Every structure is written in C-alpha cells, then in structure tokens.
C-alpha cells in the first residue's frame, strides 16, 4: 500500500457516488471530445474548401452574367490591361453566344420544359412559327402567346463558347469537368471553324468526329466530343475564340476573362487591381469571396464547437473540483489523523490526487467511448443545420446562376462528406484533458487539505 | 526525559482570549507512565497536542530527549510525529477503509520503513495486542470498540516511538475493557521502555500511574 494505491482504493469507497460522478464526468468529457472532433472535421473542411476554390479572378462585362443582364461586351484591349497586372500568370478569355434556329442546323438536346418556356417570349431570340398547334414530340413545345391567337414553338438555344482554353469549363456557364470522349482538342490559338461538341448535343444531331454542321451560316467541323458531367454543358458547342468572334461579327469582344493568380494570398489584391484598372466596364469577382460566403456557416460551427469544447471542459473541471472539495470536507478527520501519525501534506495531497485521477480516468474511458460514438452524428447535425440555408438552388434564368449554383453545389456536396474521424490523437487529447481536469480539481482540494490542522483529531467527534 | 518549561497556548476566540495551557512546567522521566487529570475544558487535550507537535505553543519550550521541539521547522515536525510519537485517541481514529493490518502499517509507510518489515511488524504487534489473524484482516467497522482501540495501540507502537500520547483512550469503553486497555498500554510501555502520557478521568487508573498531573483552567495544580 502506498499513497497511489490508497488513492485508487479510495475512489471506490462510495460506489454509488463514484458511479454517478463517473457518468456525469464521462458525459462532459465525451461532449468535449465530440466538440473537438467537430472542430477538427469542420476545420479540415474549411481548409479543403478554401484550397479547392483555387486562385482565379473572374472578369465579366459590367451587368452581365451568362446571358442575363445587359451592357456591352468586354474588349480584348481592356482585358490586355489586366493581363499585365502583378501576380497574374495567365488569362483565359472566352466569348459565349447563342445559336438560333435561323443560323444553325443544330437542334438542342434539351427540352424547353416549363422553365424554358418562361423565356420563350423574350426578345432577341428566334422562334419557329408553327402553323398549327399539336402534340409535338421531342424538342419543340407549343404554347400560346398573350393574345391566345398565334402559336409558336420554342427551342432552347444552343450555346457556343469561344475560348482560349477549351478544356477549362469553369468560365463556361455550364461548368463541369471536361472529359474528351473522341476526337481531339483544337489548339488554344486556333482560328479554324472547328468545334468540340457536348455528348448529348452530338447524339441528338447524329454528329461524329469529322462531321460538319452549320453555324452562322458557315460549315463547322466537329473536332471532338466531350462529356462535362452535366446536362447543360453537354448541350454546348466549344470553338476557338477567334472563330466565334469572327463568325458572330464580334471581333475583339469577350464575355468573360479568367485571371489566373500566382497564389491564393494575392487573389484579393489582384481583384482590387483589376477592378480599378477596368473601372465601370467590368464586374470583377473572385472565388474566394464566394468561398468566404460558403465557409462562413462552417466557421460559425467551428466557433460554436470551440465554445462548447471549452464549456464542457470547464464543466468537467467544476464537477471533479466540487466532488473533491466535498470528499475532502467529508474526510477532514481522517486527514487530521494521517497528519498526526506522520503524513506530510504532500503525501495526503498525493493520495487525494491519485483518487481524483482515478475517477477522471474512469470518466475519460467512458467519455472517449461517448465521444467516438457521438462525434460524427453531432458534427453532421451541426453542419446540416447550419448549411441548409446556404446552398441556394438554381438562381436566375437558364444559365444565369449556373456558375454560382455549381460552386455551391460542390461545397454542399462537400459538407455532406464531412466525417469526424476518431484518431489516436483524439484519445490522447481526451486523456490529457482528463488529467488536466483532475489536476485542477485536486489543486483546489489540496488547499483545503493543507488547511486541516492535525490537532483537530483531538476534538471530540 | 520530557521537560516542559513555562508552556503557554492561547486561543483567540472572537474578542476574548482562552488560555488553554497557562504557564505549565513539569518533567517526565524516560519509561515513566504519567497521567493527566482535570475537568473538561481544563486544557488536557491541548497539552497533549503541544507535546505531540500537532499544535505550536504560544510560548515556552518542550524538550523531548535532547530536542527542543518548539524550535523545529515544519518538515522536522512531520518527521518528529512519524518517528518519536505514538497517538491513541478517545475515538480510535482508524482509517475506515483500511484493514486493521493496513492501519498499523500506515505510520511505518510515512516513516519510510521498508514494505516487508512493515507487514511483519504489524502482524507481530496486532498479535501482541490480542487480535486473531482473521480480525487483523477486518476493517474497523467490523471490530468492537475494544478491538479498535487495540489496533490503535498497535498503530501507536508501530514506529517504536519514545513517547506515547493517549487522550482518554478508555473514554468510549466500558470500565472492564478500559482497564484491560490500560494494562496493555502499561505492559507494552514497560517492555519497550516507552514513556506514556495519558489523559484520563478515571481516578482509579490515574492512581496506578507513576505520576499524576492535575490541570485546572490551564494551570498545573500541585497534588
Ligand atoms: N482550536 C481552538 N480554538 C479555540 N479554543 C480552543 C481550541 N482548542 C481548545 N480550545 C479551548 O481551550 C480550552 C481547553 O480545551 P481542551 O484542551 O480541549 O480541554 P480538555 O481536553 O481538558 O477538555 C477549552 O476552553 C477550549 O474551548
Ligand atoms: Mg479533551
């Protein structure tokens, strides 16, 4: 028997008290660990979201996103000015346009549907007048105009994107990841009338690599067929920038420029510089502001979990502290006896500390089990509650919000993938926290132990 | 040889001061059995606390052997209590969740006696005070008052102290058991040449001791 074994034995002196203490303290340690897990998991997610956003700055004509809004196209002269800004490594330029039934023989692979029909009456788009109503199948749908007299059918337009970086779909309204299915990709500086076709568009029009179709009244050769992983992009035509500019008679015009920045840290400064340089002709945005908006709820969860972590550690410390103070008060006489028969303060305190550590370690074992079981569900619960208001669905018209939607979609999917993993370090943290709690708890009781006068044993009970 | 000179202990309770021990001088030779008698509140327990270094005197000196214990620092006082003093209390004061054997080994642990020696000596002592092997492994709650006080005496003797201080050791026992406990104390003290100072209210017991001091309001009354 020594100080330590006596402390361990004393921990089981009152079995009911030990059981209730260990349960309550175990819960508080378990909650601390669950919060620590949530904190780490969310932190890792924030990092990966930030990292995945990349280091690009988008330049769009002022007031235009996709095909929504209005205003004038950017010019290559304007974009040339931002190409030379510090930290800009390269620029991807693109011009998107819509083919109409009058200048192409391509048929859209997308049904108009109810969303498409909302825009059927918009000006600037060509529709095929239909002589009669009828149950048309396939692409065209029929509807009645305001007067209810004439019927026209509406076909969603096919979008053509002229790009200096054809495989980079991030500056296309449809987004997605470019996968070449057949053929080959034209050179970024090509001026030929060649095109990459989205897979569903190609199928719909029975086009293969080497086939030709008509656009802007000219013959265009299919150079390759790609899959973007989404319906919108798979209905697109990608052509060399210069070809689109020439065919559509928009020489030097751009609808989008993506500035690639040397590092994430410089994205904000490049955004400001580009905005200043271009003035009112362009809207300059960067992904990091979007990322910032999407990680904000995650950061809130991080803060909440940190506070809960601190709170539950403090609660645990208070629980063991109160219990130890109670036990010391209860055993005043015994402490006096130990001192009277030759125990030093250090030995008595050591014995109580051993008792406190035993109680806390038992609780830690329960706490680690609780934390391991509850960590993941708690993390998911926190993340789902906080992100439900964030990942806004489709915004704007057909394509207008497309880019934004995909971005949020990506992050939303990421949130669902958050996983709080119980690692060895967590168990270590748990034991360390428990040890800390035990030491704090016994430090205060040590003060009370030191105050017990050995002469008190002489007083009648 | 214990030599007490002009010993004073004053407690401040609110505005008034209680002179619990008020200028006491006396001596007890080695191996002597001395008793202290006096009314309740006369300062008997306080005097024992001072002799056992549980309390520091307000003034005066206490020499035990060649040491003036009033001049010792805290660390030396702990060692003094562990090695030189054995206490027996009215309420036994055994540690409730330790067996009789473990209770007797406890002061030896504090005094740094090797583990093997502790067990051997504790068993021998408990046998001498009359506890069976089975009783030695019981916790205090499963022993009678007289048996508990026997364990307490064995515990007091465990470090072979120079001085045993007993505060009304028979106070909680019937007179027959009380007498047996006293005889045990006396006999053990004689064989180990230990000095005993005991407080008692039993005059028949006091009459059998080598020396008797009477306290009245903290002062020694000549008998
Ligand atoms: N710690 C203390 N604080 C204040 N007064 C005390 C304290 N200890 C003892 N006294 C007082 O000292 C006097 C002597 O007490 P005590 O030595 O216990 O007497 P006895 O043991 O003879 O009954 C009593 O008046 C008691 O109230
Ligand atoms: Mg008394």
XYZ file of C-alpha atoms and ligand atoms in Angstrom:
712
model
C 0.000 0.000 0.000
C 1.226 3.437 -0.798
C -0.133 6.872 -1.500
C -1.200 5.964 -5.059
C -2.871 2.633 -4.359
C -4.659 4.146 -1.375
C -5.977 6.908 -3.634
C -7.167 4.388 -6.208
C -8.881 2.373 -3.480
C -10.496 5.462 -2.029
C -12.000 6.194 -5.448
C -14.263 3.186 -4.905
C -15.071 3.883 -1.272
C -18.521 5.139 -2.128
C -19.626 3.083 -5.112
C -22.841 4.994 -5.817
C -21.097 8.332 -5.724
C -18.299 7.020 -7.920
C -20.804 5.682 -10.447
C -22.753 8.923 -10.690
C -19.623 11.048 -10.821
C -18.041 8.903 -13.499
C -21.251 9.028 -15.547
C -21.616 12.797 -15.374
C -17.931 13.488 -15.858
C -17.821 10.905 -18.654
C -20.638 12.742 -20.416
C -18.843 16.044 -20.123
C -15.573 14.571 -21.383
C -17.472 12.821 -24.179
C -19.080 16.096 -25.165
C -15.684 17.821 -25.113
C -14.266 15.191 -27.411
C -17.271 15.294 -29.735
C -16.816 19.038 -29.949
C -13.109 18.655 -30.553
C -13.872 16.168 -33.340
C -16.436 18.530 -34.842
C -13.991 21.389 -34.580
C -11.268 19.453 -36.357
C -13.540 17.988 -39.021
C -15.056 21.360 -39.837
C -11.627 22.984 -39.785
C -10.313 20.437 -42.267
C -13.370 21.020 -44.448
C -12.850 24.781 -44.394
C -9.256 24.273 -45.471
C -10.210 21.960 -48.295
C -12.991 24.259 -49.492
C -10.573 27.154 -49.492
C -7.969 25.102 -51.289
C -10.416 23.760 -53.876
C -11.635 27.229 -54.760
C -8.342 27.934 -56.392
C -6.658 31.153 -57.270
C -8.651 32.731 -60.037
C -10.332 36.089 -60.549
C -13.314 36.391 -62.888
C -13.833 39.413 -65.083
C -17.269 39.802 -66.693
C -18.751 42.667 -68.642
C -20.465 45.022 -66.198
C -24.012 43.913 -65.581
C -23.774 40.589 -67.381
C -23.692 37.068 -66.078
C -24.082 34.345 -68.599
C -26.885 35.593 -70.858
C -28.652 37.592 -68.205
C -28.432 41.299 -67.710
C -27.229 43.633 -70.400
C -24.455 46.058 -71.237
C -21.523 45.810 -73.589
C -19.033 43.024 -74.077
C -15.518 43.369 -72.781
C -12.896 44.075 -75.386
C -9.567 42.339 -75.759
C -7.906 45.730 -75.375
C -9.486 46.131 -71.961
C -8.525 42.642 -70.878
C -4.977 43.173 -72.177
C -4.607 45.836 -69.483
C -5.225 43.384 -66.670
C -3.012 40.719 -68.238
C -0.013 42.731 -67.167
C -1.049 43.174 -63.562
C 1.349 41.818 -60.973
C 0.684 38.222 -59.847
C -1.466 37.439 -62.911
C 0.136 34.393 -64.527
C -2.273 33.834 -67.405
C -5.694 34.814 -68.684
C -8.358 32.576 -70.163
C -10.627 34.527 -72.487
C -13.975 33.481 -73.805
C -16.954 34.736 -75.756
C -20.229 32.928 -75.438
C -23.077 33.314 -77.841
C -26.360 31.647 -78.656
C -27.031 29.943 -81.929
C -30.519 30.414 -83.209
C -32.676 28.303 -85.430
C -32.023 30.763 -88.246
C -28.242 30.457 -88.262
C -27.627 26.824 -87.336
C -28.909 23.418 -88.178
C -28.087 22.132 -84.725
C -31.052 21.076 -82.617
C -30.860 21.454 -78.868
C -30.817 18.233 -76.874
C -32.671 19.917 -74.052
C -36.454 20.112 -73.903
C -37.805 23.567 -73.290
C -39.796 22.409 -70.307
C -41.670 24.863 -68.119
C -38.535 26.820 -67.235
C -37.524 27.254 -70.854
C -40.992 28.371 -71.864
C -40.887 31.237 -69.401
C -38.295 32.841 -71.655
C -39.931 31.966 -74.934
C -41.408 35.435 -75.328
C -38.134 37.211 -74.666
C -36.919 39.476 -77.391
C -33.715 38.725 -79.251
C -34.439 35.084 -79.710
C -35.699 33.383 -82.773
C -38.578 31.036 -82.728
C -40.033 28.893 -85.386
C -43.577 29.972 -86.150
C -45.792 26.975 -86.230
C -48.783 26.826 -88.446
C -50.784 24.703 -86.138
C -50.900 23.507 -82.582
C -50.447 19.874 -81.907
C -48.866 17.292 -79.710
C -45.367 17.861 -80.882
C -42.885 15.415 -79.509
C -39.205 15.888 -78.950
C -37.617 19.292 -78.623
C -40.235 21.788 -79.777
C -43.085 22.599 -77.471
C -46.041 24.699 -78.271
C -47.613 27.480 -76.320
C -49.961 30.360 -76.716
C -48.893 33.974 -76.675
C -50.749 36.602 -74.679
C -53.427 37.057 -77.300
C -54.004 33.349 -77.494
C -54.143 33.559 -81.267
C -50.834 32.544 -82.808
C -48.876 29.529 -81.694
C -45.112 29.411 -81.885
C -42.803 26.667 -80.764
C -39.766 27.390 -78.624
C -36.481 25.505 -78.806
C -33.900 26.234 -76.136
C -30.949 27.792 -77.922
C -27.633 26.023 -78.328
C -24.811 27.911 -76.651
C -21.491 28.312 -78.368
C -18.449 29.256 -76.372
C -15.335 30.634 -77.996
C -12.439 30.032 -75.670
C -8.680 30.280 -75.468
C -8.726 27.388 -73.035
C -11.310 24.984 -74.463
C -10.968 22.254 -71.858
C -11.472 24.630 -68.943
C -15.208 24.658 -68.378
C -15.089 26.891 -65.297
C -15.540 30.007 -67.413
C -18.466 28.421 -69.234
C -21.876 28.996 -67.767
C -22.470 25.266 -67.531
C -19.269 24.430 -65.650
C -18.258 20.839 -65.081
C -15.165 18.791 -65.793
C -14.057 18.353 -69.391
C -13.592 14.738 -70.490
C -12.772 14.139 -74.146
C -14.734 11.150 -75.436
C -13.494 11.145 -79.009
C -11.515 13.274 -81.447
C -9.065 15.836 -80.199
C -8.995 19.286 -78.704
C -8.122 22.178 -81.020
C -5.200 24.437 -80.196
C -5.975 27.336 -77.879
C -4.933 29.861 -80.514
C -6.733 28.114 -83.383
C -8.705 30.271 -85.804
C -10.326 27.434 -87.756
C -14.010 26.641 -87.898
C -13.736 23.605 -85.686
C -15.799 22.680 -82.662
C -15.951 20.452 -79.623
C -19.479 19.201 -79.071
C -21.157 18.200 -75.861
C -22.006 14.493 -75.993
C -25.812 14.791 -75.847
C -25.827 17.539 -78.455
C -23.717 15.357 -80.748
C -26.010 12.371 -80.271
C -29.151 14.450 -80.814
C -27.789 15.711 -84.130
C -26.144 12.440 -85.178
C -22.748 14.115 -85.352
C -19.413 12.330 -85.046
C -15.814 13.492 -85.160
C -15.244 14.773 -88.687
C -18.939 15.506 -89.334
C -19.957 19.016 -90.127
C -22.811 21.279 -89.114
C -23.835 24.802 -89.931
C -23.354 27.734 -87.594
C -23.663 31.413 -88.504
C -24.286 30.146 -91.993
C -20.816 28.613 -92.177
C -19.672 25.000 -92.167
C -18.063 23.900 -88.924
C -16.181 20.606 -88.481
C -16.546 18.522 -85.348
C -13.027 18.108 -83.894
C -14.042 16.255 -80.740
C -16.859 15.210 -78.479
C -16.699 15.750 -74.759
C -18.606 14.894 -71.604
C -18.862 17.597 -68.947
C -20.838 15.557 -66.464
C -23.842 17.835 -66.604
C -26.753 18.287 -68.974
C -26.262 21.976 -69.601
C -22.614 21.754 -70.659
C -23.220 18.612 -72.665
C -25.520 20.663 -74.887
C -22.779 23.196 -75.676
C -20.502 23.904 -78.573
C -16.939 24.956 -77.815
C -14.988 26.682 -80.562
C -11.775 28.715 -80.842
C -12.278 32.250 -79.505
C -11.250 33.925 -82.734
C -13.600 31.725 -84.772
C -16.616 32.716 -82.679
C -15.582 36.381 -82.711
C -15.303 36.317 -86.498
C -18.412 34.223 -87.232
C -20.609 36.260 -84.928
C -19.112 39.532 -86.123
C -17.948 40.455 -82.650
C -14.264 40.974 -83.322
C -12.297 41.574 -80.154
C -15.319 41.052 -77.938
C -15.237 38.896 -74.794
C -17.924 37.857 -72.341
C -15.546 36.500 -69.766
C -11.909 36.582 -68.767
C -10.462 34.405 -66.034
C -7.266 35.718 -64.458
C -5.066 33.008 -63.014
C -3.252 34.376 -59.983
C 0.083 33.024 -58.740
C -1.203 32.299 -55.216
C -4.412 32.366 -53.187
C -2.995 35.120 -50.980
C -2.863 37.514 -53.945
C -6.403 36.877 -55.182
C -7.856 39.763 -53.194
C -5.223 42.280 -54.316
C -5.497 41.222 -57.968
C -9.280 41.561 -57.722
C -8.933 45.109 -56.449
C -6.293 45.999 -59.014
C -8.312 44.569 -61.904
C -11.412 46.339 -60.699
C -9.544 49.646 -60.528
C -7.973 49.137 -63.943
C -11.189 48.240 -65.703
C -13.422 50.688 -63.873
C -17.103 50.562 -64.678
C -16.841 48.389 -67.817
C -16.365 45.155 -65.883
C -17.524 43.273 -62.839
C -14.542 41.686 -61.138
C -15.187 38.876 -58.717
C -13.185 36.083 -57.231
C -13.945 32.629 -55.972
C -12.517 33.381 -52.587
C -15.354 35.801 -51.850
C -17.776 33.088 -52.829
C -15.795 30.605 -50.796
C -15.802 33.038 -47.909
C -19.573 33.194 -48.071
C -19.856 29.440 -48.177
C -17.380 28.736 -45.406
C -18.956 31.372 -43.129
C -21.522 28.919 -41.696
C -18.742 26.387 -41.285
C -16.728 28.926 -39.377
C -19.745 29.570 -37.182
C -19.892 25.856 -36.412
C -16.212 25.946 -35.622
C -16.776 28.765 -33.176
C -19.770 27.025 -31.624
C -17.861 23.791 -31.247
C -14.885 25.603 -29.759
C -17.070 27.317 -27.161
C -18.856 24.045 -26.415
C -15.482 22.368 -26.092
C -14.244 24.981 -23.635
C -17.581 24.941 -21.842
C -17.655 21.190 -21.377
C -14.027 21.058 -20.262
C -14.803 23.739 -17.672
C -17.948 21.863 -16.643
C -15.878 18.711 -16.192
C -13.292 20.582 -14.149
C -16.001 22.096 -11.958
C -17.645 18.692 -11.417
C -14.439 16.992 -10.261
C -13.407 20.072 -8.288
C -16.694 20.187 -6.363
C -16.583 16.452 -5.762
C -13.022 16.576 -4.466
C -13.810 19.512 -2.197
C -16.829 17.589 -0.903
C -14.734 14.478 -0.303
C -12.028 16.463 1.494
C -14.616 18.090 3.770
C -16.116 14.704 4.497
C -12.720 13.264 5.436
C -11.364 16.165 7.465
C -10.882 14.000 10.492
C -9.153 11.268 8.521
C -6.820 13.852 7.018
C -6.065 15.103 10.543
C -5.290 11.531 11.647
C -2.954 10.961 8.700
C -1.103 14.137 9.553
C -0.986 13.271 13.274
C 0.590 9.886 12.591
C 3.300 11.376 10.405
C 1.981 12.043 6.898
C 3.228 15.168 5.180
C 0.873 17.487 3.295
C 2.462 16.273 0.065
C 1.572 12.651 0.855
C -2.016 13.450 1.780
C -2.460 15.653 -1.288
C -0.842 12.940 -3.416
C -3.321 10.398 -2.117
C -6.284 12.628 -2.996
C -4.776 13.472 -6.361
C -4.439 9.782 -7.116
C -8.104 9.406 -6.192
C -9.110 12.328 -8.427
C -7.059 10.979 -11.338
C -8.578 7.520 -10.924
C -12.083 8.974 -11.022
C -11.288 11.168 -14.006
C -9.539 8.427 -15.959
C -12.547 6.157 -15.500
C -14.692 9.008 -16.753
C -12.276 9.571 -19.630
C -12.701 5.980 -20.776
C -16.480 6.437 -20.787
C -16.039 9.869 -22.340
C -13.870 8.559 -25.176
C -16.477 5.935 -25.963
C -19.249 8.540 -25.915
C -17.147 10.957 -27.963
C -16.323 8.295 -30.542
C -19.974 7.345 -30.892
C -21.412 10.862 -30.810
C -18.667 12.791 -32.619
C -19.797 12.022 -36.142
C -23.578 12.465 -35.668
C -23.025 15.707 -33.754
C -20.752 17.036 -36.492
C -23.282 16.114 -39.172
C -26.139 17.612 -37.192
C -24.297 20.889 -36.697
C -23.234 21.100 -40.325
C -26.653 20.213 -41.746
C -28.455 22.746 -39.594
C -26.040 25.491 -40.452
C -25.751 24.813 -44.171
C -29.415 24.226 -45.008
C -29.918 27.936 -45.660
C -26.752 28.326 -47.682
C -26.669 26.050 -50.677
C -29.190 28.012 -52.656
C -30.684 26.125 -55.569
C -30.963 27.475 -59.106
C -30.785 31.231 -59.153
C -31.620 33.367 -62.130
C -32.535 32.291 -65.620
C -31.357 29.406 -67.749
C -27.678 29.659 -67.121
C -27.573 32.943 -65.287
C -26.953 31.414 -61.918
C -25.403 28.328 -63.331
C -21.878 29.017 -62.313
C -22.831 30.049 -58.813
C -25.111 27.083 -58.467
C -22.415 24.652 -59.394
C -19.996 26.256 -56.987
C -22.412 25.985 -54.102
C -23.438 22.570 -55.271
C -19.854 21.467 -54.956
C -19.480 22.843 -51.484
C -22.857 21.486 -50.459
C -21.769 18.013 -51.535
C -18.579 18.579 -49.590
C -20.497 19.363 -46.427
C -22.336 16.078 -46.655
C -18.960 14.387 -46.816
C -17.718 15.832 -43.553
C -16.549 12.994 -41.428
C -15.318 13.275 -37.897
C -12.702 10.600 -37.511
C -11.617 9.309 -34.129
C -7.879 9.170 -34.249
C -5.251 8.169 -31.757
C -4.578 11.848 -31.119
C -8.169 12.378 -30.019
C -7.859 9.674 -27.393
C -4.621 11.258 -26.301
C -6.314 14.648 -26.099
C -9.109 13.080 -24.069
C -6.742 11.553 -21.548
C -4.731 14.744 -21.421
C -7.858 16.828 -20.831
C -8.942 14.389 -18.121
C -5.549 14.616 -16.472
C -5.699 18.397 -16.609
C -9.188 18.353 -15.113
C -8.041 16.006 -12.357
C -5.025 18.144 -11.521
C -7.119 21.319 -11.437
C -9.724 19.528 -9.348
C -7.215 18.293 -6.812
C -5.211 21.517 -6.753
C -8.110 23.303 -5.098
C -8.746 20.426 -2.710
C -5.022 20.450 -1.896
C -5.534 23.913 -0.495
C -8.262 22.620 1.807
C -6.154 19.609 2.755
C -3.248 21.845 3.742
C -5.590 23.857 5.930
C -6.681 20.851 8.015
C -4.937 21.148 11.397
C -3.734 17.832 12.782
C -4.798 18.983 16.265
C -8.397 18.662 15.105
C -8.226 14.929 15.761
C -8.160 15.780 19.476
C -11.594 17.379 19.254
C -14.450 15.143 20.198
C -16.448 13.824 17.212
C 13.132 12.652 29.550
C 10.399 15.123 28.704
C 10.888 18.571 30.065
C 8.202 21.232 29.730
C 9.016 24.811 30.722
C 6.636 27.768 31.018
C 4.416 26.335 28.303
C 1.555 28.552 27.133
C -1.112 28.114 24.490
C -3.602 30.883 23.964
C -6.554 30.636 21.582
C -8.242 33.772 20.369
C -11.959 33.188 20.140
C -13.555 36.407 18.993
C -12.638 39.261 21.358
C -11.775 37.026 24.290
C -8.600 35.005 24.688
C -8.663 31.468 26.044
C -5.522 30.460 27.922
C -5.931 26.741 27.289
C -2.462 25.985 28.647
C -1.254 28.662 31.019
C 2.390 28.622 32.075
C 2.965 24.956 32.775
C 6.304 23.386 33.728
C 6.904 19.703 34.525
C 9.065 16.749 33.591
C 8.561 13.041 32.983
C 11.480 10.587 33.053
C 12.036 8.024 30.278
C 9.856 4.952 30.637
C 7.556 6.605 33.119
C 3.766 6.339 32.912
C 2.216 9.731 33.644
C -1.453 10.635 33.787
C -3.171 13.970 33.417
C -6.497 14.563 35.101
C -8.769 17.558 35.245
C -12.240 18.794 34.412
C -13.475 19.100 30.881
C -12.043 22.195 29.227
C -9.107 22.404 31.638
C -6.597 22.096 28.762
C -5.641 18.403 28.849
C -6.080 17.759 25.130
C -4.340 20.996 24.259
C -1.348 19.972 26.364
C -1.156 16.617 24.548
C -1.364 18.383 21.160
C 1.580 20.533 22.151
C 3.599 17.520 23.344
C 2.827 15.678 20.092
C 3.661 18.719 17.943
C 0.153 18.824 16.497
C -0.011 22.403 17.631
C 2.608 25.077 18.163
C 2.777 26.695 21.611
C 2.309 30.419 22.099
C 5.430 30.421 24.268
C 7.592 28.132 26.385
C 9.682 25.088 25.496
C 9.216 21.323 25.241
C 12.305 19.143 25.284
C 11.939 15.534 24.243
C 15.229 13.717 24.624
C 17.772 16.346 23.660
C 15.484 18.121 21.172
C 13.509 21.297 21.798
C 10.547 20.536 19.547
C 9.213 24.105 19.735
C 12.229 25.143 17.658
C 11.676 22.583 14.884
C 10.604 23.575 11.382
C 7.512 22.091 9.704
C 9.428 19.374 7.919
C 11.229 18.251 11.066
C 7.933 18.325 12.958
C 6.389 15.854 10.494
C 9.363 13.559 10.996
C 9.105 14.002 14.780
C 5.440 12.965 14.705
C 6.247 9.992 12.492
C 9.235 8.652 14.405
C 9.043 9.789 18.026
C 5.342 9.929 18.862
C 2.516 7.430 19.015
C -1.018 8.696 19.415
C -4.013 6.933 20.907
C -7.297 8.804 20.721
C -10.579 8.514 22.544
C -12.431 7.879 19.247
C -9.796 5.345 17.973
C -9.462 7.301 14.713
C -8.640 4.345 12.493
C -8.869 4.844 8.722
C -12.233 3.222 7.915
C -11.489 1.667 4.521
C -8.197 0.101 5.575
C -7.940 -3.229 7.370
C -6.519 -3.420 10.907
C -3.239 -4.605 9.416
C -3.104 -1.761 6.909
C -3.917 0.766 9.628
C -0.945 -0.435 11.656
C 1.344 -0.332 8.605
C 0.356 3.243 7.749
C 2.703 5.142 10.168
C 5.563 2.867 9.080
C 4.944 3.872 5.472
C 5.132 7.552 6.461
C 8.330 6.866 8.422
C 9.891 5.139 5.412
C 10.072 1.600 6.813
C 10.660 -0.996 4.037
C 7.476 -2.699 2.882
C 8.385 -6.226 4.003
C 9.297 -5.083 7.517
C 6.012 -3.195 7.784
C 3.880 -6.283 7.287
C 5.936 -8.416 9.656
C 5.951 -5.839 12.415
C 2.265 -5.004 12.003
C 1.332 -8.676 12.312
C 3.510 -9.107 15.389
C 2.074 -6.006 17.053
C -1.527 -6.980 16.346
C -0.888 -10.450 17.754
C 0.584 -8.883 20.851
C -2.459 -6.681 21.435
C -4.581 -9.803 21.019
C -6.084 -9.700 17.530
C -6.529 -13.005 15.724
C -5.331 -13.437 12.122
C -8.893 -13.135 10.916
C -9.514 -9.961 12.919
C -6.319 -8.431 11.548
C -7.804 -8.507 8.045
C -11.048 -6.802 9.065
C -11.890 -3.190 8.563
C -12.586 -1.126 11.715
C -16.368 -1.229 11.273
C -16.264 -4.997 11.835
C -14.299 -4.764 15.079
C -15.595 -3.933 18.572
C -14.600 -0.685 20.327
C -12.071 -2.503 22.499
C -10.590 -4.281 19.465
C -10.374 -0.999 17.561
C -8.522 0.612 20.456
C -6.125 -2.345 20.500
C -5.454 -1.733 16.816
C -4.901 1.951 17.628
C -2.380 0.996 20.329
C -0.573 -1.292 17.880
C -0.541 1.574 15.374
C 0.867 3.952 18.028
C 3.667 1.476 18.768
C 4.492 0.675 15.136
C 7.438 3.068 14.763
C 8.829 2.275 18.251
C 8.177 5.811 19.488
C 9.872 7.373 22.513
C 6.589 8.811 23.672
C 3.015 7.622 23.542
C 0.322 10.232 23.986
C -3.156 8.946 24.803
C -6.184 11.198 25.093
C -8.835 9.445 27.198
C -8.122 6.105 25.484
C -10.781 4.338 27.591
C -13.360 7.098 27.349
C -15.548 5.211 24.866
C -15.146 1.800 26.513
C -16.843 0.048 29.419
C -14.787 0.043 32.614
C -13.684 -3.585 32.339
C -12.467 -3.193 28.741
C -10.952 0.162 29.694
C -8.915 -1.458 32.418
C -7.646 -4.137 30.021
C -6.610 -1.467 27.525
C -4.738 0.407 30.233
C -2.948 -2.694 31.384
C -1.975 -3.404 27.797
C -0.581 0.105 27.366
C 1.307 -0.150 30.661
C 2.777 -3.537 29.893
C 3.894 -2.593 26.379
C 5.448 0.628 27.609
C 7.420 -1.251 30.232
C 8.801 -3.817 27.799
C 9.729 -1.199 25.168
C 10.828 1.410 27.716
C 8.381 3.880 26.193
C 7.239 6.966 28.058
C 3.463 7.322 28.244
C 1.446 10.419 28.944
C -2.253 9.685 29.161
C -5.272 11.814 29.856
C -7.942 10.124 31.945
C -10.959 10.915 34.023
C -10.752 7.548 35.762
C -9.115 8.219 39.132
C -8.533 4.529 39.838
C -6.452 4.337 36.692
C -4.663 7.580 37.491
C -3.792 6.155 40.888
C -1.839 3.300 39.314
C 0.437 5.533 37.190
C 3.918 6.659 38.151
C 2.996 10.313 38.110
C -0.242 12.291 38.032
C -0.741 15.890 36.981
C -3.944 17.769 37.693
C -4.949 20.615 35.398
C -7.326 23.404 36.308
C -8.109 26.205 33.850
C -4.868 25.580 32.001
C -2.740 25.644 35.147
C -0.981 22.778 36.859
C -2.311 22.188 40.351
C 0.110 20.705 42.876
C -1.266 17.450 44.204
N -8.767 25.379 18.436
C -9.291 26.027 19.497
N -9.753 27.269 19.344
C -10.274 27.931 20.366
N -10.344 27.459 21.610
C -9.902 26.207 21.849
C -9.344 25.410 20.790
N -8.965 24.212 21.277
C -9.288 24.243 22.597
N -9.827 25.432 22.917
C -10.261 25.843 24.253
O -9.204 25.565 25.159
C -9.716 25.066 26.341
C -9.092 23.719 26.630
O -9.608 22.786 25.738
P -9.167 21.251 25.769
O -7.684 21.207 25.803
O -9.832 20.542 24.682
O -9.751 20.788 27.188
P -9.921 19.298 27.732
O -9.260 18.370 26.796
O -9.259 19.344 29.058
O -11.375 19.094 27.848
C -11.239 24.995 26.201
O -11.788 26.161 26.809
C -11.441 25.014 24.732
O -12.647 25.670 24.441
Mg -10.099 16.708 25.795
